[in-house]
Coordinates of C-alpha atoms in Angstrom, one line a residue:
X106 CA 143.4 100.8 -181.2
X107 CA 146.0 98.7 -183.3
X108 CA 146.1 95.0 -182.2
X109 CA 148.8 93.2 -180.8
X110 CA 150.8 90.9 -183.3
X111 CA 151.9 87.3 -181.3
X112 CA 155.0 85.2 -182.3
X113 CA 155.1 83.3 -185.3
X114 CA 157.0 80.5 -184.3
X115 CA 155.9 79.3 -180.6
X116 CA 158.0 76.7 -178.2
X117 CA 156.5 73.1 -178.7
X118 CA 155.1 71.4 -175.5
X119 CA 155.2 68.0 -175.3
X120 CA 153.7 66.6 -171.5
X121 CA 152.2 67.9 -168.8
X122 CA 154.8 68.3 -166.8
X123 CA 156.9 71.2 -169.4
X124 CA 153.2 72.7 -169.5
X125 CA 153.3 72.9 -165.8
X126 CA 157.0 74.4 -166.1
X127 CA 156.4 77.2 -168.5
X128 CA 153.2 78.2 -166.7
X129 CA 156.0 78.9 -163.4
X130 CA 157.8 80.8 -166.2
X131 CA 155.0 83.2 -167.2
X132 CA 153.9 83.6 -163.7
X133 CA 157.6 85.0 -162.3
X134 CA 157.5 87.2 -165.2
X135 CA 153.6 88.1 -164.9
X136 CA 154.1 89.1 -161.2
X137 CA 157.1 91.4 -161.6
X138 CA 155.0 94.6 -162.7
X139 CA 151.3 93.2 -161.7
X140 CA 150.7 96.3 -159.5
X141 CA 151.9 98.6 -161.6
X142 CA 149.9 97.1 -164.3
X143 CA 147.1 97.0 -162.0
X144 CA 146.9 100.8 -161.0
X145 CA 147.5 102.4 -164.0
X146 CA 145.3 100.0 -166.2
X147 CA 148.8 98.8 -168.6
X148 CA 147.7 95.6 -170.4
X149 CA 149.7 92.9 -170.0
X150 CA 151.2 92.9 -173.7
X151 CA 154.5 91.6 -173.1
X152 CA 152.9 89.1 -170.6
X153 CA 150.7 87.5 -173.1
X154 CA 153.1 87.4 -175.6
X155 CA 155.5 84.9 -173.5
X156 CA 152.9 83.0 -172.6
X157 CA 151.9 82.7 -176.7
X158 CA 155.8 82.1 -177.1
X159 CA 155.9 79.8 -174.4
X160 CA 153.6 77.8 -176.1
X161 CA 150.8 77.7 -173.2
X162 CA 148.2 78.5 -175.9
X163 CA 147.2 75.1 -177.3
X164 CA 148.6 72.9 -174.4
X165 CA 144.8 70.9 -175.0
X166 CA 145.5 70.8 -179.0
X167 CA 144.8 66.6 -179.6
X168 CA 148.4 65.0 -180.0
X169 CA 147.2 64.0 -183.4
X170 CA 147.1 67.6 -184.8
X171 CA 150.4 68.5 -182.9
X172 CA 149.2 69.7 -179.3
X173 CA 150.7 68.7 -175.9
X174 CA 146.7 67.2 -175.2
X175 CA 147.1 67.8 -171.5
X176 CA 144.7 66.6 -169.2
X177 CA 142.6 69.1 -167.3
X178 CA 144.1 68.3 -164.1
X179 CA 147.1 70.1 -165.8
X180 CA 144.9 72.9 -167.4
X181 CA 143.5 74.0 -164.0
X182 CA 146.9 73.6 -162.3
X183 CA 148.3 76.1 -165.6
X184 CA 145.6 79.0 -164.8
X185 CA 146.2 78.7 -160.7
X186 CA 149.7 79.4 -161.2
X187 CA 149.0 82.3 -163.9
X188 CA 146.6 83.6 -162.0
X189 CA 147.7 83.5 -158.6
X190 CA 150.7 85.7 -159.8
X191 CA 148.3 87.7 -161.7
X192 CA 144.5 87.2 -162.3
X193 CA 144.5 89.3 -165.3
X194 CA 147.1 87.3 -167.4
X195 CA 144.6 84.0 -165.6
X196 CA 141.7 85.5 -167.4
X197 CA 142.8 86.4 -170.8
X198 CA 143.6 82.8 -172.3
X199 CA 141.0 81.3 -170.6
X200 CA 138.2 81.7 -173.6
X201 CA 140.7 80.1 -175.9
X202 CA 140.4 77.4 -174.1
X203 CA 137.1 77.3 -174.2
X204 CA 136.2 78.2 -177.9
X205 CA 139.4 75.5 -179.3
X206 CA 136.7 73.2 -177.1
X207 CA 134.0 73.7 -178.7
X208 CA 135.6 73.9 -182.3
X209 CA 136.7 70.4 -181.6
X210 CA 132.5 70.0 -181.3
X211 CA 131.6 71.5 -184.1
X212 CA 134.1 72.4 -186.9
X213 CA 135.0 70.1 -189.4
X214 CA 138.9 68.2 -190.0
X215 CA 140.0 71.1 -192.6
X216 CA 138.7 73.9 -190.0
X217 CA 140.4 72.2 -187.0
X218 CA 143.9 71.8 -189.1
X219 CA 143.8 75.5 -189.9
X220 CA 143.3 76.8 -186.4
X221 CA 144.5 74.6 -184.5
X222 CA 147.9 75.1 -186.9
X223 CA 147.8 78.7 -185.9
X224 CA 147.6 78.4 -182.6
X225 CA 150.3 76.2 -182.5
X226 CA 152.4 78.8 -184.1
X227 CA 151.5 81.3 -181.2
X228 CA 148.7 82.8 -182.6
X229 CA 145.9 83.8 -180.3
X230 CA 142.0 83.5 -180.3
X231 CA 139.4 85.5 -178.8
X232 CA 136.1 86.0 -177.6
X233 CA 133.5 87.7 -179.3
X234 CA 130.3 86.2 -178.2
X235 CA 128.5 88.0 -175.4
X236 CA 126.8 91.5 -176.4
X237 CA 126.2 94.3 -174.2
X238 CA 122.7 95.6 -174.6
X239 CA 121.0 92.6 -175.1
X240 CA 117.7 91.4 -173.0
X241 CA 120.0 88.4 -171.7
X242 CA 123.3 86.9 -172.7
X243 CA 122.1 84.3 -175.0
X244 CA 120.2 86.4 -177.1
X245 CA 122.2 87.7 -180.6
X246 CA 121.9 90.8 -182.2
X247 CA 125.5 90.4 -184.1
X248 CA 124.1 88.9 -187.7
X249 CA 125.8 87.5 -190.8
X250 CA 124.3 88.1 -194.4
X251 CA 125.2 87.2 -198.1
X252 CA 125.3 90.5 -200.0
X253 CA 126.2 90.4 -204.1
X254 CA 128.0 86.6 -203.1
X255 CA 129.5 87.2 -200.5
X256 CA 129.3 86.9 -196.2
X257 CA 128.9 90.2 -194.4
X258 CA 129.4 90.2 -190.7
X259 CA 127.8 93.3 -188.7
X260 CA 127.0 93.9 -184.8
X261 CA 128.9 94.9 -182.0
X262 CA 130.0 92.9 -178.7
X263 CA 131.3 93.7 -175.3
X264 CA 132.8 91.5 -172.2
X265 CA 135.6 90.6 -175.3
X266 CA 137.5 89.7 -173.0
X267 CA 141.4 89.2 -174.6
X268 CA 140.3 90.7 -177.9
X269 CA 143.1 93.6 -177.6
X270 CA 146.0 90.8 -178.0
X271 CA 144.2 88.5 -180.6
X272 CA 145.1 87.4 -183.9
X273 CA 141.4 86.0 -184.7
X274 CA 138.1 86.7 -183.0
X275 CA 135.3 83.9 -182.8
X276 CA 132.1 85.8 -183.4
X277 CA 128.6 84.4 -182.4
X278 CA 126.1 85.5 -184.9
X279 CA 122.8 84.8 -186.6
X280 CA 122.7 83.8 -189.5
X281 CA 120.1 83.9 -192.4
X282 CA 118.9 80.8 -192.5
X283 CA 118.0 81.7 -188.8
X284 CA 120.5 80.0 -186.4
X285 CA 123.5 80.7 -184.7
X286 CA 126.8 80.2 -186.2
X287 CA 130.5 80.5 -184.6
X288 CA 132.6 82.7 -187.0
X289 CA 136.0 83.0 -187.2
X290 CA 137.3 86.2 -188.7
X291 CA 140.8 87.8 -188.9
X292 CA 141.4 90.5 -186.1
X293 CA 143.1 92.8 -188.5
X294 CA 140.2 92.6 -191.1
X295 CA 138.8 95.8 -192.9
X296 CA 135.4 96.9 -190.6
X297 CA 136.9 95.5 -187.6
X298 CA 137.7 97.9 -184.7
X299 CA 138.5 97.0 -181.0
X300 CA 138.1 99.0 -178.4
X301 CA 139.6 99.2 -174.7
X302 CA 136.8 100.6 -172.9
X303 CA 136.6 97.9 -170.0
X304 CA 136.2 100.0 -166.9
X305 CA 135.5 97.1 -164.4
X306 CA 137.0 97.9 -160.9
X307 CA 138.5 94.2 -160.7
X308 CA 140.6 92.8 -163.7
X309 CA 141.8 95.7 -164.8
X310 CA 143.6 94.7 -167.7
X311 CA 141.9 92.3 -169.3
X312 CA 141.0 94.0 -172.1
X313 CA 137.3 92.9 -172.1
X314 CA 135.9 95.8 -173.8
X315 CA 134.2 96.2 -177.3
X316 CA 134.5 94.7 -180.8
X317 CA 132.0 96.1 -183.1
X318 CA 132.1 94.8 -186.4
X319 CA 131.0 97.5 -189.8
X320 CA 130.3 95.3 -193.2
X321 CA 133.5 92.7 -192.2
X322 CA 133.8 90.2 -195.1
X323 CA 133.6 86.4 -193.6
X324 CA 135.6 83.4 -195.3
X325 CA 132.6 80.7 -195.8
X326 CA 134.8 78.5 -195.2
X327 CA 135.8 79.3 -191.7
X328 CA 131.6 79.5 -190.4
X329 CA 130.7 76.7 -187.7
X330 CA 127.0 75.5 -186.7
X331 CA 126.5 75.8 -183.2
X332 CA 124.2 73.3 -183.3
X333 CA 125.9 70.4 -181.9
X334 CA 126.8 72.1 -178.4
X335 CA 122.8 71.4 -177.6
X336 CA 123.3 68.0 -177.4
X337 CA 122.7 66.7 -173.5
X338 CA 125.9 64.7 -173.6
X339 CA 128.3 67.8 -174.4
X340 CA 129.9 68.7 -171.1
X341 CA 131.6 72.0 -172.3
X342 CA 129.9 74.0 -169.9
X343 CA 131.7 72.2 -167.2
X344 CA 134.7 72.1 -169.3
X345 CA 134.8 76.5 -169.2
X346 CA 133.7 76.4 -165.6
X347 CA 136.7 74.4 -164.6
X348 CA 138.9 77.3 -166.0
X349 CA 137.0 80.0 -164.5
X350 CA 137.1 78.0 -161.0
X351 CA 141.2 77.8 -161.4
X352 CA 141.4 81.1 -161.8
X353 CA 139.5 81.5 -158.8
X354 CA 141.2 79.4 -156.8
X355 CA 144.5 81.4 -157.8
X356 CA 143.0 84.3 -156.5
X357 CA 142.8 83.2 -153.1
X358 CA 146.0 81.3 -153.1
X359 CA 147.7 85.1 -154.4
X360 CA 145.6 86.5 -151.6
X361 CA 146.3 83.7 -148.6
X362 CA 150.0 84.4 -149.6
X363 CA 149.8 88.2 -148.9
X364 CA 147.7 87.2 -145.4
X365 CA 150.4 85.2 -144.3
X366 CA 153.4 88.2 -145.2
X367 CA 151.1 91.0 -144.4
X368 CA 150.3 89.4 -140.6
X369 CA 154.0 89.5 -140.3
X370 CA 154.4 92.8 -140.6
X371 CA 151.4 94.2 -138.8
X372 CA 151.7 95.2 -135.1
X373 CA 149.8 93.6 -132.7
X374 CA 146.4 94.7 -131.2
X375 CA 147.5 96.1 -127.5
X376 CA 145.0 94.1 -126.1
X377 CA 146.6 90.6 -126.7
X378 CA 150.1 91.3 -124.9
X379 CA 151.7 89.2 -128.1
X380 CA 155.0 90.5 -128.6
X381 CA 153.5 90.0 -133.0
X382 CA 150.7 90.1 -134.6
X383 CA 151.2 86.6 -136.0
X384 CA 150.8 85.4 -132.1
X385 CA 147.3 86.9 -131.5
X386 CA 144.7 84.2 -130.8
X387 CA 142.0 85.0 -132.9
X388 CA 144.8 86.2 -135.9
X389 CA 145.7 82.8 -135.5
X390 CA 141.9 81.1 -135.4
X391 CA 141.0 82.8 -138.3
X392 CA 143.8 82.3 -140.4
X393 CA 143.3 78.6 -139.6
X394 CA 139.9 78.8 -141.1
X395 CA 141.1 80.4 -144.2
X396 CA 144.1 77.4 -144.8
X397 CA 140.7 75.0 -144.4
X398 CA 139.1 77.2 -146.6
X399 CA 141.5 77.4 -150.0
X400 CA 142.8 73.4 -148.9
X401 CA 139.1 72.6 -150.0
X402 CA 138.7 74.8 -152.7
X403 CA 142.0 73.0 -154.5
X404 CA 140.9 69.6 -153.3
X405 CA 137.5 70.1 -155.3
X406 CA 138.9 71.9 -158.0
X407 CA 140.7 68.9 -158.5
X408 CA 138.2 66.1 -157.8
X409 CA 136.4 68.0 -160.7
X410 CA 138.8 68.1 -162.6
X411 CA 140.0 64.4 -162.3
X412 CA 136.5 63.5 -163.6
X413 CA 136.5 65.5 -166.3
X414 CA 139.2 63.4 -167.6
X415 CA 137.6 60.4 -166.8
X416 CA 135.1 61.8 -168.7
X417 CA 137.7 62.3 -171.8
X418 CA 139.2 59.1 -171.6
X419 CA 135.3 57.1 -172.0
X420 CA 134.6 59.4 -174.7
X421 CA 137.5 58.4 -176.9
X422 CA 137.7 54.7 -175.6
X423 CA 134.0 54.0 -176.0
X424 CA 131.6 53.7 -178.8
X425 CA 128.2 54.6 -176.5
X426 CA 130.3 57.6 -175.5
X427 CA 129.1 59.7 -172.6
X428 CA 125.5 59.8 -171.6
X429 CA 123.5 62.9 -170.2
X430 CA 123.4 61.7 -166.8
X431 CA 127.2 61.9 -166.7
X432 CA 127.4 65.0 -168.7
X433 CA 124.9 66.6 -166.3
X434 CA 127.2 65.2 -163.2
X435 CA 130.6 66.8 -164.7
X436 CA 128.6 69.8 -164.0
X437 CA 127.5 69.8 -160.8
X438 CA 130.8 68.6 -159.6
X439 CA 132.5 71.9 -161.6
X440 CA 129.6 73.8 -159.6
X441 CA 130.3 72.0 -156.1
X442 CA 133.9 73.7 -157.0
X443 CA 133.1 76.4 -158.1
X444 CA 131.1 77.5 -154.7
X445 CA 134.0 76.6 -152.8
X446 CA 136.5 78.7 -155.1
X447 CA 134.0 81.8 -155.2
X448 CA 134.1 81.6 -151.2
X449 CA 137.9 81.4 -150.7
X450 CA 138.8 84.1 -153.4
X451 CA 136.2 86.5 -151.7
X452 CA 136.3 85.4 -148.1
X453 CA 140.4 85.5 -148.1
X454 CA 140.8 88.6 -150.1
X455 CA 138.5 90.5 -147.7
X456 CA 140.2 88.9 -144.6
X457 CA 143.7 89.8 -145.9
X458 CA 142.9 93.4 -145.1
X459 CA 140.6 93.1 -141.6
X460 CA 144.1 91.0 -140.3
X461 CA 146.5 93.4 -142.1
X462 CA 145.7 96.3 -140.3
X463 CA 145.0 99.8 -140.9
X464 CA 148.6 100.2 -143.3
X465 CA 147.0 97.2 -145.5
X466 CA 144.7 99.3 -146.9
X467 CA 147.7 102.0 -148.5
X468 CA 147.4 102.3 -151.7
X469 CA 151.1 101.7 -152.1
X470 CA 150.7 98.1 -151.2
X471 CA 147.8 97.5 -153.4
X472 CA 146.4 94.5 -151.3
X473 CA 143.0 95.7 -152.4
X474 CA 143.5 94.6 -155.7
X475 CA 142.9 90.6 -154.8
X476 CA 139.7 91.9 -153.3
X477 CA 138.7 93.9 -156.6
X478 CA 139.9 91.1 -158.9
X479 CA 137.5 88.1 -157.3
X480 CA 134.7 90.5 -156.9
X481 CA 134.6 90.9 -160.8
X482 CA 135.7 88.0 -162.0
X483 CA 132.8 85.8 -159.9
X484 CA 130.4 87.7 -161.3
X485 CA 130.4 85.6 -164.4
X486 CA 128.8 83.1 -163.3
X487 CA 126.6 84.2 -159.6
X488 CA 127.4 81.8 -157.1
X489 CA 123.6 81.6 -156.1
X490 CA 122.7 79.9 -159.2
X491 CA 125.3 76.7 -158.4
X492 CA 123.6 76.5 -155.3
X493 CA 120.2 76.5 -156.9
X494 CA 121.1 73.5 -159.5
X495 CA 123.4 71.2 -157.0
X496 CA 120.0 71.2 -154.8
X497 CA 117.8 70.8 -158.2
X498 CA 120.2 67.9 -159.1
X499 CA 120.5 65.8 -155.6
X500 CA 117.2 66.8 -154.9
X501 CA 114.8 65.8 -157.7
X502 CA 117.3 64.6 -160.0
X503 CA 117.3 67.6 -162.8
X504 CA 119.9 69.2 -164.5
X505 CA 119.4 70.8 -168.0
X506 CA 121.3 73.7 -168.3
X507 CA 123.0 73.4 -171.3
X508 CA 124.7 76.9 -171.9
X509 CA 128.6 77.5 -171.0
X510 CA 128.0 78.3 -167.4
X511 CA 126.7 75.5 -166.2

């Protein structure tokens, strides 16, 4: 499959509030074609590319290499407007985010000026971490070696999610001294070959299929220890769980939305002698709970994110910096949210077709789709396991999950 070329030159954000304005942008013209896109599987090339042009792509770039540096009170407010309009075009960008995070970890100042450069230009970055066939999702099968003086990169990855409209891939490997390294190889290289075989019933068009990866030469210049992301105090974990809550929590917002229009149009259930549907009694009892329902998914969503940049501001204002037990409370507030968003997306996308009616569920009107989309996408990260560390944490006071989803 060829891979998508972005824009050279990209529009320059300056403030949160032009970040906020483009997102509006992207999300008009995402949601124009979104059920078309949806039920014939189209990728959302055209989408992606304004949003690269748009210059959405390194709204968290640090002011001194040229980015907007918005906070992350912005950042979730970007992906709930994209992915309200359309989940898909939420999902896509989102591991940008979270890789050009942990390159500001873990790469040095000539590796951040070159990527974050491109970016900047409206070049995109992708995922290439997680591998299929694995025994779990931390384990790595993907390796580099040094053949006749140079790197060799081999393996194969799925779940790459975004990988169909990149310019570079970040690949997790193992390298020979033994640990894991982030990579950072040209998508067009010789030996790479991506692969649109996602098949997911929910996000459609992501394009989170396969990269596999045949004797691809790596720059040494452009390899990154992971070793850094162990340490207790890195909060990136909750950092990439506030995205995936966002897009969550537009989910439901897209799906509330349809509720309210679809009610209006349904008949009313003979029984209640309501001249509408939107006058039945329980119609109206349940929709109340849903309004409750999404009001405190977007109320956490934003209490976690407005500590997040608290926890920014002490990490660049102090010289302690920021200790485990805050780290390890960034991420149970993320997961506080992220129960909250996983109920609303689910609980309102199902309830959207119960109050609909028996025409809501015609495939013309594609209402299943807001159903299909949070099924998948809260799969990432299971809902139970949030639950099982905010009890761990208030509990007995323990929280060492380190990884990316926690």
């Amino acid at each position: 499959m060829t891979h998508i070329n972005s824009a050279q030159l990209a529009h320059h954000i300056e403030n949160d509030q032009q970040a906020i304005n483009s997102a509006f942008q992207v999300a008009d013209f995402a949601l124009v074609e979104r059920n078309i896109r949806d039920q014939q599987r189209i990728l959302p090339v055209d989408v992606i590319e304004q949003f690269s042009q748009k210059g959405l792509g390194g709204i968290r770039i640090a002011k001194k290499y040229g980015g907007a540096e918005v906070s992350n009170k912005t950042l979730a407010h970007v992906f709930r407007i994209l992915s309200k309009a359309d989940a898909n075009v939420g999902q896509i960008p989102q591991n940008q985010f979270g890789l050009l995070n942990a390159i500001e970890s873990i790469a040095s100042e000539t590796q951040k000026q070159f990527i974050y450069s491109e970016i900047l230009k409206g070049k995109r970055i992708a995922n290439g971490g997680p591998e299929r066939y694995s025994k779990d999702t931390k384990t790595i099968e993907t390796r580099l070696s040094f053949e006749n003086g140079q790197y060799l990169l081999n393996g194969e990855k799925f779940y790459s999610t975004g990988s169909y409209f990149a310019d570079y891939l970040a690949i997790r490997a193992l390298h020979p001294e033994g640990h894991i390294v982030l990579i950072i190889i040209d998508a067009k290289s010789q030996g790479v070959e991506i692969v649109d075989d996602w098949d997911g019933f929910g996000q459609r068009t992501t394009a989170s299929g396969t990269v596999r990866l045949k004797n691809v030469v790596v720059n040494p210049e452009l390899i990154m220890n992971e070793h850094v992301l162990a340490d207790a105090t890195k909060y990136r974990g909750a950092y990439s769980q506030l995205i995936q809550v966002a897009i969550d929590v537009g989910i439901a917002e897209a799906a509330f939305a349809e509720t309210i229009s679809t009610i209006h149009k349904a008949r009313p259930i003979v029984d209640a002698n309501v001249e509408k549907a939107s006058f039945e009694a329980y119609t109206l009892q349940e929709v109340g709970k849903l309004n409750v329902l999404l009001d405190a998914a977007i109320l956490l969503l934003d209490e976690a994110a407005d500590y997040l940049d608290e926890l920014d501001f002490l990490s660049q204002s102090t010289e302690t910096g920021i200790s485990v037990e805050q780290a390890s409370k960034a991420s149970i507030i993320v997961a506080e949210a992220k129960v909250y968003a996983n109920n609303a997306a689910l609980i309102i996308s199902e309830k959207l077709i119960e109050l609909g009616g028996s025409r809501s569920s015609l495939e013309t009107h594609n209402l299943d789709q807001h159903w299909r989309n949070a099924r998948v996408h809260t799969l990432h990260d299971p809902v139970r396991w949030k639950f099982y560390a905010i009890g761990n944490y208030y509990l007995n006071g323990i929280q060492n999950q380190r990884h990316a989803w926690i």
